[in-house]
XYZ file of C-alpha atoms in Angstrom:
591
model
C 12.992 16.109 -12.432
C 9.961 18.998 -12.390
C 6.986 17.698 -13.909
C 4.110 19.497 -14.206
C 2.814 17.753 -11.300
C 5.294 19.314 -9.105
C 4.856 22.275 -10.359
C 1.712 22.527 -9.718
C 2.084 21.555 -6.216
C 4.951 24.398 -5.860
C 2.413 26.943 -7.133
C -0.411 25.529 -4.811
C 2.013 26.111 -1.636
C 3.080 22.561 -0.690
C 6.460 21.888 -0.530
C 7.630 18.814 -2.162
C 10.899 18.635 -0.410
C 11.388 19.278 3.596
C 14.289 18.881 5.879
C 13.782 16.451 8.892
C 14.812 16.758 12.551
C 18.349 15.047 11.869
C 19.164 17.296 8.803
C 17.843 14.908 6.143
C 15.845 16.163 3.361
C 12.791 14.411 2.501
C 10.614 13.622 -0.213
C 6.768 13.393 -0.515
C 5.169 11.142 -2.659
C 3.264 12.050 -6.052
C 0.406 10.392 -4.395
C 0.705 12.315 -1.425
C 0.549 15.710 -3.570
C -2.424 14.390 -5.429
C -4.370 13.575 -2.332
C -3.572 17.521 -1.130
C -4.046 19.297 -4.338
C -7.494 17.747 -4.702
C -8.622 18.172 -0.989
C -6.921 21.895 -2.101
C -9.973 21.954 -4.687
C -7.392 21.512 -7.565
C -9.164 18.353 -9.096
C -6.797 16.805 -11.443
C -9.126 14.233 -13.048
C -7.172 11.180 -14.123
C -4.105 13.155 -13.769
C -2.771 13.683 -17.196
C -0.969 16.639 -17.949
C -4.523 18.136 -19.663
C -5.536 18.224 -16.109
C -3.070 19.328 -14.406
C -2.731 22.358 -16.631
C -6.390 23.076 -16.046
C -6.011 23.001 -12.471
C -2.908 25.382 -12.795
C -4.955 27.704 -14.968
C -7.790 27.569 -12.315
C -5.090 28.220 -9.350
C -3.982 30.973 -11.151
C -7.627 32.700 -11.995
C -8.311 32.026 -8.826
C -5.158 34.448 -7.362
C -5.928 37.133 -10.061
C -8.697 38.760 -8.579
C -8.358 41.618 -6.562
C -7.141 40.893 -3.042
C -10.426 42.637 -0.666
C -7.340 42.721 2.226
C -4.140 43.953 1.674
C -1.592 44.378 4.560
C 0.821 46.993 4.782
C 3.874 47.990 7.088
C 3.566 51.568 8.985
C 6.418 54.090 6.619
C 6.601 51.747 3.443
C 5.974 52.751 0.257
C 2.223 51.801 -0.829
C 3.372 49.773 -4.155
C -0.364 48.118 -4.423
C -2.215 51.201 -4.291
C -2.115 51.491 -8.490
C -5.124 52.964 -9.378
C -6.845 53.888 -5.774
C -8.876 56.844 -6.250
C -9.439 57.626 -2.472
C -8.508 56.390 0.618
C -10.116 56.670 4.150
C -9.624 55.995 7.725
C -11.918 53.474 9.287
C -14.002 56.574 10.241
C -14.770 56.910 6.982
C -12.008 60.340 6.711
C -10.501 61.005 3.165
C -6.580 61.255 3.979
C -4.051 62.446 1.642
C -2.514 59.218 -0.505
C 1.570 59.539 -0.244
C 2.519 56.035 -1.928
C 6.422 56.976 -0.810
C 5.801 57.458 2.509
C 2.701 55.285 2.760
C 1.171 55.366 6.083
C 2.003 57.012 9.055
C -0.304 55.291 11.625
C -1.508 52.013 12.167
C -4.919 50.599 11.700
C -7.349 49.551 9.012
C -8.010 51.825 6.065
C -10.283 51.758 2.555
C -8.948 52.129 -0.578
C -11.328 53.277 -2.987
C -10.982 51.661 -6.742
C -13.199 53.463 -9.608
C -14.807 49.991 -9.844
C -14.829 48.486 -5.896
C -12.609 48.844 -2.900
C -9.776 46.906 -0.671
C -9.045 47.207 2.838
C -5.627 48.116 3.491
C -4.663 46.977 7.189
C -1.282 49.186 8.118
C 0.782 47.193 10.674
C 3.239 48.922 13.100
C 6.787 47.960 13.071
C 6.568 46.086 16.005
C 4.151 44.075 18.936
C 3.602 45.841 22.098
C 6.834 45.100 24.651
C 7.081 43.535 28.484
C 7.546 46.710 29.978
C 9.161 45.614 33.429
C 11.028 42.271 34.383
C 8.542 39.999 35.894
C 7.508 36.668 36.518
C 4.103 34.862 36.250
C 2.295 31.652 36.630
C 0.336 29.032 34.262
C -2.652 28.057 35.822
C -4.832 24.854 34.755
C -8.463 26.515 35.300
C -9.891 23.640 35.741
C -7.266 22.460 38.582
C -8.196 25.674 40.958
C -10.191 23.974 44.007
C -13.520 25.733 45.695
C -14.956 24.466 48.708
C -18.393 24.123 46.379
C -17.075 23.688 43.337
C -15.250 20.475 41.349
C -13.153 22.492 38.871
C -12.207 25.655 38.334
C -13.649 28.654 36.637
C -13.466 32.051 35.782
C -15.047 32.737 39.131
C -12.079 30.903 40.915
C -9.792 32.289 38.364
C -10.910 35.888 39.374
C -9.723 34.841 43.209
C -6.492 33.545 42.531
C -5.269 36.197 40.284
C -5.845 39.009 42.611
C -3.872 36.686 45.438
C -1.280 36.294 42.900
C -1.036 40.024 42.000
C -0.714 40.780 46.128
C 2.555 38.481 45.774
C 4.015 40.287 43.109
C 3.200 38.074 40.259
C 3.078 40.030 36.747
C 1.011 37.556 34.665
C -0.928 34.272 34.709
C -0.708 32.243 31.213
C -3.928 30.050 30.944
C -4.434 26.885 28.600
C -6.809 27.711 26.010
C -10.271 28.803 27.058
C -11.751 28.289 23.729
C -15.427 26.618 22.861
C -16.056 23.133 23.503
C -18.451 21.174 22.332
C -22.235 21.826 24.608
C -23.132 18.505 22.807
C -20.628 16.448 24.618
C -19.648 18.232 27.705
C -17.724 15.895 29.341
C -15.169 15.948 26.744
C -12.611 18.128 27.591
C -9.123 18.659 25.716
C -8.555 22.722 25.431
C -6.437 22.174 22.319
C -9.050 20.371 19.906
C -11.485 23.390 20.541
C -15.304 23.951 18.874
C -14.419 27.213 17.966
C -11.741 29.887 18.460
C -13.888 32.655 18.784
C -16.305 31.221 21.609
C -15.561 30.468 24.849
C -15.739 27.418 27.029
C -19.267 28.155 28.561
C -18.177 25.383 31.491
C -16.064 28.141 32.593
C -18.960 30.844 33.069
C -18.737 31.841 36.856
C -21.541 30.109 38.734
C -22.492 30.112 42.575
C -22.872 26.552 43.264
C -22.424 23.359 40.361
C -20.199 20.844 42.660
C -21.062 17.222 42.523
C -17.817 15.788 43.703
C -15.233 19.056 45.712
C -13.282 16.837 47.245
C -12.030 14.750 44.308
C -8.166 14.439 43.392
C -9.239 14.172 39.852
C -11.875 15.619 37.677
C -14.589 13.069 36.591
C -15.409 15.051 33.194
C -17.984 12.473 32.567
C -19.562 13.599 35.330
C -19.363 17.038 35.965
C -19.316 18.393 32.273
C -23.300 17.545 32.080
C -23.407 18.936 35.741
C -22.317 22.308 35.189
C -23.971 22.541 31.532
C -27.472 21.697 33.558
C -26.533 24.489 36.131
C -25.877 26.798 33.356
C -29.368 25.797 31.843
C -31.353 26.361 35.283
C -29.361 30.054 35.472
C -30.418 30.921 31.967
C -34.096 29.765 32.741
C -34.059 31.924 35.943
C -32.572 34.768 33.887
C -35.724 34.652 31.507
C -38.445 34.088 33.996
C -37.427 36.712 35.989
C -36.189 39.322 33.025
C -38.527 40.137 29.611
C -36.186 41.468 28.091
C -33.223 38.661 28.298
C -36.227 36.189 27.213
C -36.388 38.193 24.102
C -32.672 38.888 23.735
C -31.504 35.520 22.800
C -30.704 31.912 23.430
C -28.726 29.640 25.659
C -25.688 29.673 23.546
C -25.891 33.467 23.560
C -26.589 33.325 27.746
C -23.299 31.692 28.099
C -21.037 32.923 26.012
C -22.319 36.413 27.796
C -21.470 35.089 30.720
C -18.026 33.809 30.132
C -16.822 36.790 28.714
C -18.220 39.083 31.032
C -16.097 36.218 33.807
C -13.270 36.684 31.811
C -13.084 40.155 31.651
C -13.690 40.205 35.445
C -10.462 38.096 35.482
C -8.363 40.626 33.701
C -9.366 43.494 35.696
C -9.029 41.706 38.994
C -5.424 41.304 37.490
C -4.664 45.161 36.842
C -6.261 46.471 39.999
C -3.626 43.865 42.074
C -0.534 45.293 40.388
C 0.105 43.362 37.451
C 2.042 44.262 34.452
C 0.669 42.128 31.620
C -2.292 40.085 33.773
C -3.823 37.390 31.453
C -1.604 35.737 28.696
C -4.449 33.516 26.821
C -3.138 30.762 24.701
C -4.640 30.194 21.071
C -4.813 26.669 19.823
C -3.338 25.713 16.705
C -6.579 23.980 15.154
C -9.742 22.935 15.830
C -12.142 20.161 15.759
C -12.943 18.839 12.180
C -16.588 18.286 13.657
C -16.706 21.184 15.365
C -18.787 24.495 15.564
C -16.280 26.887 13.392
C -15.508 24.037 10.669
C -19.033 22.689 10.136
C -20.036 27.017 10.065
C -17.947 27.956 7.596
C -16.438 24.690 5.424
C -15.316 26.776 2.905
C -12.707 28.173 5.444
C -10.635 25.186 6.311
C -9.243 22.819 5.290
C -11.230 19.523 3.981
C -9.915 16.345 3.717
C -6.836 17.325 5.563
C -5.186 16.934 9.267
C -2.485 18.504 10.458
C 0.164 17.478 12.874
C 3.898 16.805 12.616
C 6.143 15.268 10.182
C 8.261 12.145 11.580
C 10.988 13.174 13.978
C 12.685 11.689 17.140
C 9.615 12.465 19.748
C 6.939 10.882 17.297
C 9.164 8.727 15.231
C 6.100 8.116 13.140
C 4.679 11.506 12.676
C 1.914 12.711 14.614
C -1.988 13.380 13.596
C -3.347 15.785 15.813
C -7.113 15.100 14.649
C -7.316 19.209 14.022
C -7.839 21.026 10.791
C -7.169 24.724 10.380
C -8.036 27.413 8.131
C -7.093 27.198 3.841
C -5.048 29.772 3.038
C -7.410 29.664 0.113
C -9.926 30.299 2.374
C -8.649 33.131 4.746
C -7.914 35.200 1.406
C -10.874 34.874 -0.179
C -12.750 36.633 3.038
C -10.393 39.138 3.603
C -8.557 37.770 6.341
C -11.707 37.956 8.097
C -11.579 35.323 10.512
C -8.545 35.210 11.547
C -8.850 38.996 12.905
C -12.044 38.087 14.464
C -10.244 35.104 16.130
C -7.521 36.940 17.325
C -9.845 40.056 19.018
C -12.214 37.099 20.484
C -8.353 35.735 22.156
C -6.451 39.259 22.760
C -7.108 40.930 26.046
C -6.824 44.419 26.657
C -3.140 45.170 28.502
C -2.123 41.408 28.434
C -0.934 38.719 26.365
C -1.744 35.789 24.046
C 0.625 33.049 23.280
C 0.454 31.164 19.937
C 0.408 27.752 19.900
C 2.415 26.008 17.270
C 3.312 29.590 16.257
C 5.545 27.872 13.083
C 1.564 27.321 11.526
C 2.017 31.027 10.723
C 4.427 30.566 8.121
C 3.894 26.638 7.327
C 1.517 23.557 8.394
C 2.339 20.113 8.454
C -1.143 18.558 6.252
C -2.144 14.861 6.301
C -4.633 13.817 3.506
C -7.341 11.795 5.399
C -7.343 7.966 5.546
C -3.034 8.852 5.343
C -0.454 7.876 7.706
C 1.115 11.171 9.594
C 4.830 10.148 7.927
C 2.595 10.743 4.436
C 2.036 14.587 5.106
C 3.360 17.741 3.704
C 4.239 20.978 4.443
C 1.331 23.214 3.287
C 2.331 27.348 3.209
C 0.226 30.043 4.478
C 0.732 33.742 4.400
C 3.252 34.573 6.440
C 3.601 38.178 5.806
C 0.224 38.748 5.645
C -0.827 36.875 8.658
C 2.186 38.264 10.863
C 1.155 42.370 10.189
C -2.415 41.647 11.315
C -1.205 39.876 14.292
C 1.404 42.990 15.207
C -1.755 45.388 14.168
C -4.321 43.822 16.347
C -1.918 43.359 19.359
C -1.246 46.807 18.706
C -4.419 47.712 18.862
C -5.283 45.536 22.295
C -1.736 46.907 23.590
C -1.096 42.825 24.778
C 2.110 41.364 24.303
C 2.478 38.193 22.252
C 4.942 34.940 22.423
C 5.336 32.510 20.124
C 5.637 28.619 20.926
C 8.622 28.274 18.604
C 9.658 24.437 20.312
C 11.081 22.123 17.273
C 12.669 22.671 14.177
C 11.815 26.279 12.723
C 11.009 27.277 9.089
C 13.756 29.255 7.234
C 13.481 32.736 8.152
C 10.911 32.213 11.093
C 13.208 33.499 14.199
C 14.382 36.544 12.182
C 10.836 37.722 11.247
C 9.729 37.242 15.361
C 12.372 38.874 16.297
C 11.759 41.765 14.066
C 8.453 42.059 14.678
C 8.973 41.897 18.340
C 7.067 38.651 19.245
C 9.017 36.546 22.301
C 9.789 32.785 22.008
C 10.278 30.535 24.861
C 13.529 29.015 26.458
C 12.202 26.505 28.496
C 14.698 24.393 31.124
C 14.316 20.961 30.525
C 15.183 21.645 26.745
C 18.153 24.515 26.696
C 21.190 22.264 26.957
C 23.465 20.637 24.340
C 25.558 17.597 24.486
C 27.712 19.256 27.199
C 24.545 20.000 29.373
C 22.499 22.490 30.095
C 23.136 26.133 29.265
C 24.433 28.702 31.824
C 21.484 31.103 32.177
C 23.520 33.452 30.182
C 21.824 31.567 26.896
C 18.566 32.624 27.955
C 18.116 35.702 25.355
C 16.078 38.939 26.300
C 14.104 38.041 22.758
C 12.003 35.134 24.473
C 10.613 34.033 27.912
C 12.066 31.865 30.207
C 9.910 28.827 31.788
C 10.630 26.355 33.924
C 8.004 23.804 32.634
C 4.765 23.629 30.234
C 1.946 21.391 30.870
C 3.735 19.018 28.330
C 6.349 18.086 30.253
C 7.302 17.159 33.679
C 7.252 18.874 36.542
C 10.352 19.382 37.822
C 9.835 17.645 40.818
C 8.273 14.751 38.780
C 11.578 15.087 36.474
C 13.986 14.822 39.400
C 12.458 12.285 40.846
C 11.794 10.008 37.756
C 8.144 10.572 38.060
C 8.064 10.514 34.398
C 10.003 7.722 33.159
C 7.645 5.675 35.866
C 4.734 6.589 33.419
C 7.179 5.766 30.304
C 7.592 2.173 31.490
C 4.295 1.584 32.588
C 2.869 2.682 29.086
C 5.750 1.049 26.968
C 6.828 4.861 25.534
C 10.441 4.407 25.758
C 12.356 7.960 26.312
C 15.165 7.897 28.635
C 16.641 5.317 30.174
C 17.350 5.556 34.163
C 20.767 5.678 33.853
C 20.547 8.618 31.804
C 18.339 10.259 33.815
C 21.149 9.938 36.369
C 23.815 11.775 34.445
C 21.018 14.272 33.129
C 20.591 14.778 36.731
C 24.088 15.502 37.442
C 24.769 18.451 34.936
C 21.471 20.282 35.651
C 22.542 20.362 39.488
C 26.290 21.525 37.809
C 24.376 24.099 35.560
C 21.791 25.233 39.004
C 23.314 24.041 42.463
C 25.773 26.794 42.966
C 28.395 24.586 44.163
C 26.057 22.708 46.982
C 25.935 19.234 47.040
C 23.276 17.087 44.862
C 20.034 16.357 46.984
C 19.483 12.586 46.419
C 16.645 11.485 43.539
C 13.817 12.028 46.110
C 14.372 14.979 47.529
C 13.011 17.742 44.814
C 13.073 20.675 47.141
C 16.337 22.399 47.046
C 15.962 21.476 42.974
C 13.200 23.376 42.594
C 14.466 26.383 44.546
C 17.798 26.885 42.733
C 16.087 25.943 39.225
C 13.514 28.905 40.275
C 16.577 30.924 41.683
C 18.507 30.166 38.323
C 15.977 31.212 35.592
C 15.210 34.556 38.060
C 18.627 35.681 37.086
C 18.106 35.440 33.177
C 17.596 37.956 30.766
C 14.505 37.012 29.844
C 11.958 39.628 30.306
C 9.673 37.301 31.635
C 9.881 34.052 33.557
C 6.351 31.815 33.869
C 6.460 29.067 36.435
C 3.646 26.568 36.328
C 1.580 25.939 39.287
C 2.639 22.500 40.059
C 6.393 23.285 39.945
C 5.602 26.670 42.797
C 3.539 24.179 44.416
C 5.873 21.247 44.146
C 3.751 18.729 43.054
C 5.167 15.703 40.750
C 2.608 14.664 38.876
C 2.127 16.993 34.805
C -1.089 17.853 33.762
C -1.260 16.654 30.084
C 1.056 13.634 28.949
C 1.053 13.890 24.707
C 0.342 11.016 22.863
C -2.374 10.066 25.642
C -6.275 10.220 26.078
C -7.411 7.535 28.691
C -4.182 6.479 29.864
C -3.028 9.336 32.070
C -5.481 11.675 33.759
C -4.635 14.539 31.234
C -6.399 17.867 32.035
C -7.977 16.377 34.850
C -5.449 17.180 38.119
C -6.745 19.450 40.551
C -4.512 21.201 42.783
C -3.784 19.805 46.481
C -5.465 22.501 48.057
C -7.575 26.249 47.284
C -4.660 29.406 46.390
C -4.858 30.615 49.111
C -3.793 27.956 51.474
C -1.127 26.946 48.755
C 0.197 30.488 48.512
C 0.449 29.928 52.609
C 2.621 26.816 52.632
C 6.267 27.882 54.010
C 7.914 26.267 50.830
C 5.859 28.126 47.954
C 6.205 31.924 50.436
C 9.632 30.912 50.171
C 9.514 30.439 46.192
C 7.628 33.414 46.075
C 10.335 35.783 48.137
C 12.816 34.208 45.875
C 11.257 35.008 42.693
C 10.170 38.716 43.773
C 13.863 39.986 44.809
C 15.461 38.340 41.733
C 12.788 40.495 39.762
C 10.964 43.182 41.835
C 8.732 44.426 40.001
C 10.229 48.126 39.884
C 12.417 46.936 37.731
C 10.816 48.719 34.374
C 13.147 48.175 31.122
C 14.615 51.672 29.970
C 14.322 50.392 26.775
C 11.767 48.019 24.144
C 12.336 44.267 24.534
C 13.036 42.167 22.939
């Protein structure tokens, strides 16, 4: 039965029902939608149906006004434009108003009202396309090795793309480089970020900051306050010996200077070697509750609320990722302001971004605080809206974009990235069924083939059981070894060409004919991580984790260049360039 309760909730944007993972649909609580609506700002009192009405009547006051961002689609009739009296370019030129047609071009317009103004933001039809079939590689930053340095940065970045490039590479896809925290330095988890729009100063290119070169694993403890001091003795030097950067700003300002001006470095190292795309920068789903962006602007996200994942057969209790994102509430009443800002601060020029958790587009799973995970909701944002400003500004940076579309997707969500020409991912390890794994046939030309994220294991690490080593010693169940076995079996059918199987500790020839296999896809793009070119077993980031695996802190065996020398990666490398030399330019738009 709908009370008014429910309604209310339906109005507000959380769904009361949801499907699980086995097909099941699922209820949430009334207490569970009182908790949200009122961390919403829909305070129901003692929750009679007097209050409830007055929070529906305030919900719907609240939506009335007039939107100060409205998002369009290039060619479609201009149906919101009632009683626009003029309406300019961003250079401030009166055009013609042809609500049939509606706009020929995309970008960001002003429509003039006779008693204020919206911005109308025109998308194109579709995101910029991979323009050749290529391959690329995810690098850890902080895993690239320097003989003076202990982790990498832009700096050492800058080096190993431009090696990269000279083998034919297309791309490099980075974890996030977004703003940590300068108050805790040694903390160091790229996907609970400070802020979105800064970037990790740690990363700012510097001469010398090593402590410890030689380490297998990063002691963040350690070198976090070691490379934040560095960056404090360059900034001093900077003003002592220049007037005008003394006057110009302050630390936090020095920094974030310098990291972009590293990153950008980065990217154009990457187009003068020959790639295609370059950079593909990853954008986090959330950020810190405590961090820089939430505590600037609380009105913008969400308060009293986590978000995460509803229960399903990886986190059989749900999962609380300890992140809060933006309100919906909150993006519309500033115009959408933020998340543009977020998005140019994350897009660079000619290359790529890849979206996190890309479902939180359309819908976000949202845990009232002091709740278990299993006690969420789904909480709806603005789809529409938010997808035409993400096809507008990656117009506008000419990057392509993919979506991390792993798990159970929202009715409708495929269809609308396919449409708008945004790539998913087919990654090995998951594209099978319960007769194995998938020929590479399955692999469509709509997404981009991987052989591994930082997630999961390697595929050495997988063949070799790597992986369920670390399952039993931390009591996380997963598969069992005589599964492994049989799993073992049909990826060799699916990969091995006929060969024999190489026994469980002998990853080599696996790794060459998984590379050799996902070459001959039709995805426009296949990334291979680091560690599986390299062949390392170990992953960099085990989920569910903090202190008990070293996550984010592996560092590669040796410096690019004397990796990209070892006979078995040039091998990897040969393989990968004649299965997609990079003449090989599509005729036609992908996806």
């Amino acid at each position: 039965m709908m009370t008014l309760l429910h309604q209310l909730a339906q109005e507000a944007g959380i769904a009361r029902l949801w499907t699980d993972a086995d097909g099941e649909e699922r209820q949430v609580s009334d207490e569970s939608l009182r908790d949200i609506l009122s961390a919403l700002g829909l305070v129901l009192g003692n929750g009679d149906e007097a209050a409830i009405t007055i929070a529906r009547a305030a919900l719907h006051e609240r939506r009335s006004a007039r939107p100060t961002l409205i998002t369009v689609d290039c060619g479609e009739p201009l149906a919101l434009l009632d009683g626009v009296r003029t309406l300019r370019t961003d250079m401030g030129e009166v055009i013609e108003i042809d609500a049939e047609r509606g706009l020929s071009r995309p970008g960001y317009y002003r429509a003039d009202y006779d008693d204020g103004s919206s911005i109308l933001a025109a998308a194109p039809a579709r995101c910029p396309a991979i323009k050749r079939r290529g391959w690329g590689v995810t690098i850890q930053i902080p895993s690239l090795r320097g003989d003076d340095k202990d982790f990498g940065d832009f700096g050492l970045l800058a080096d190993a793309v431009a090696q990269l490039g000279a083998c034919g590479v297309d791309a490099v896809a980075l974890s996030p480089v977004h703003a940590l925290s300068l108050a805790d330095p040694g903390r160091f988890a790229p996907y609970s970020p400070s802020s979105r729009i800064s970037l990790n100063a740690l990363f700012a290119p510097l001469e010398t900051a090593g402590v410890s070169p030689s380490a297998a694993l990063i002691d963040w403890d350690v070198v976090g306050p070691a490379r934040l001091a560095a960056l404090e003795q360059a900034f001093a030097r900077t003003a002592l010996d220049d007037e005008a950067a003394r006057e110009a700003g302050n630390f936090e300002h020095f920094v974030q200077e310098r990291s972009r001006a590293g990153l950008d470095v980065v990217q154009r190292a990457a187009r003068d070697a020959g790639m295609a795309i370059g950079i593909i920068a990853d954008l986090a789903v959330g950020v810190d509750p405590q961090g820089e962006e939430a505590r600037g602007d609380p009105g913008l996200f969400l308060q009293g609320l986590r978000i995460g994942a509803p229960p399903d057969p990886l986190g059989p209790q749900g999962q609380d990722w300890g992140l809060t994102s933006y309100s919906p509430q909150g993006l519309a009443d500033r115009g959408f302001a933020p998340f543009i800002a977020m998005l140019r601060a994350n897009l660079p020029q000619g290359g790529g971004i890849r979206i996190d958790h890309a479902f939180g587009l359309q819908r976000l799973w949202v845990i009232p605080q002091g709740r278990p995970a299993s006690e969420g909701a789904y909480l709806t944002y603005p789809f529409t809206d938010l997808l035409r400003l993400l096809k507008l500004e990656a117009w506008r940076a000419g990057a392509v974009v993919i979506a991390e579309d792993l798990g159970t997707r929202p009715s409708g969500f495929g269809k609308a990235l396919e449409e708008a020409g945004i790539y998913g991912m087919t990654v090995l390890p998951f594209t099978r069924d319960e007769k194995g794994f998938l020929g590479a046939s399955a692999y469509p030309p709509g997404s981009v083939a991987m052989s591994g994220t930082h997630d999961i294991a390697t595929i050495a690490g997988w063949w070799t059981g790597r992986d369920l080593d670390w399952n039993r010693k931390l009591n996380r169940g997963g598969e069992t070894q005589a599964e492994r076995a049989k799993a073992r079996s049909m990826l060799w059918q699916a990969i091995g060409a006929g060969a024999p199987q190489p026994s469980d500790d002998d990853p080599t020839p696996v790794i060459e004919r998984a590379l050799s296999f996902l070459a001959g896809s039709a995805s426009p793009l296949l990334l291979v991580p680091m560690e599986d070119l390299a062949g390392l077993v170990e992953q960099p980031n085990l989920p569910g984790t903090t202190t008990e695996h070293p996550n984010w802190r592996r560092r590669l065996p040796a410096p690019i260049d004397a990796l990209l020398a070892d006979p078995a990666v040039q091998r990897r490398i040969a393989c990968l360039t004649k299965a997609r030399p990079a003449a090989a330019e599509f005729q036609e738009d992908q996806p």
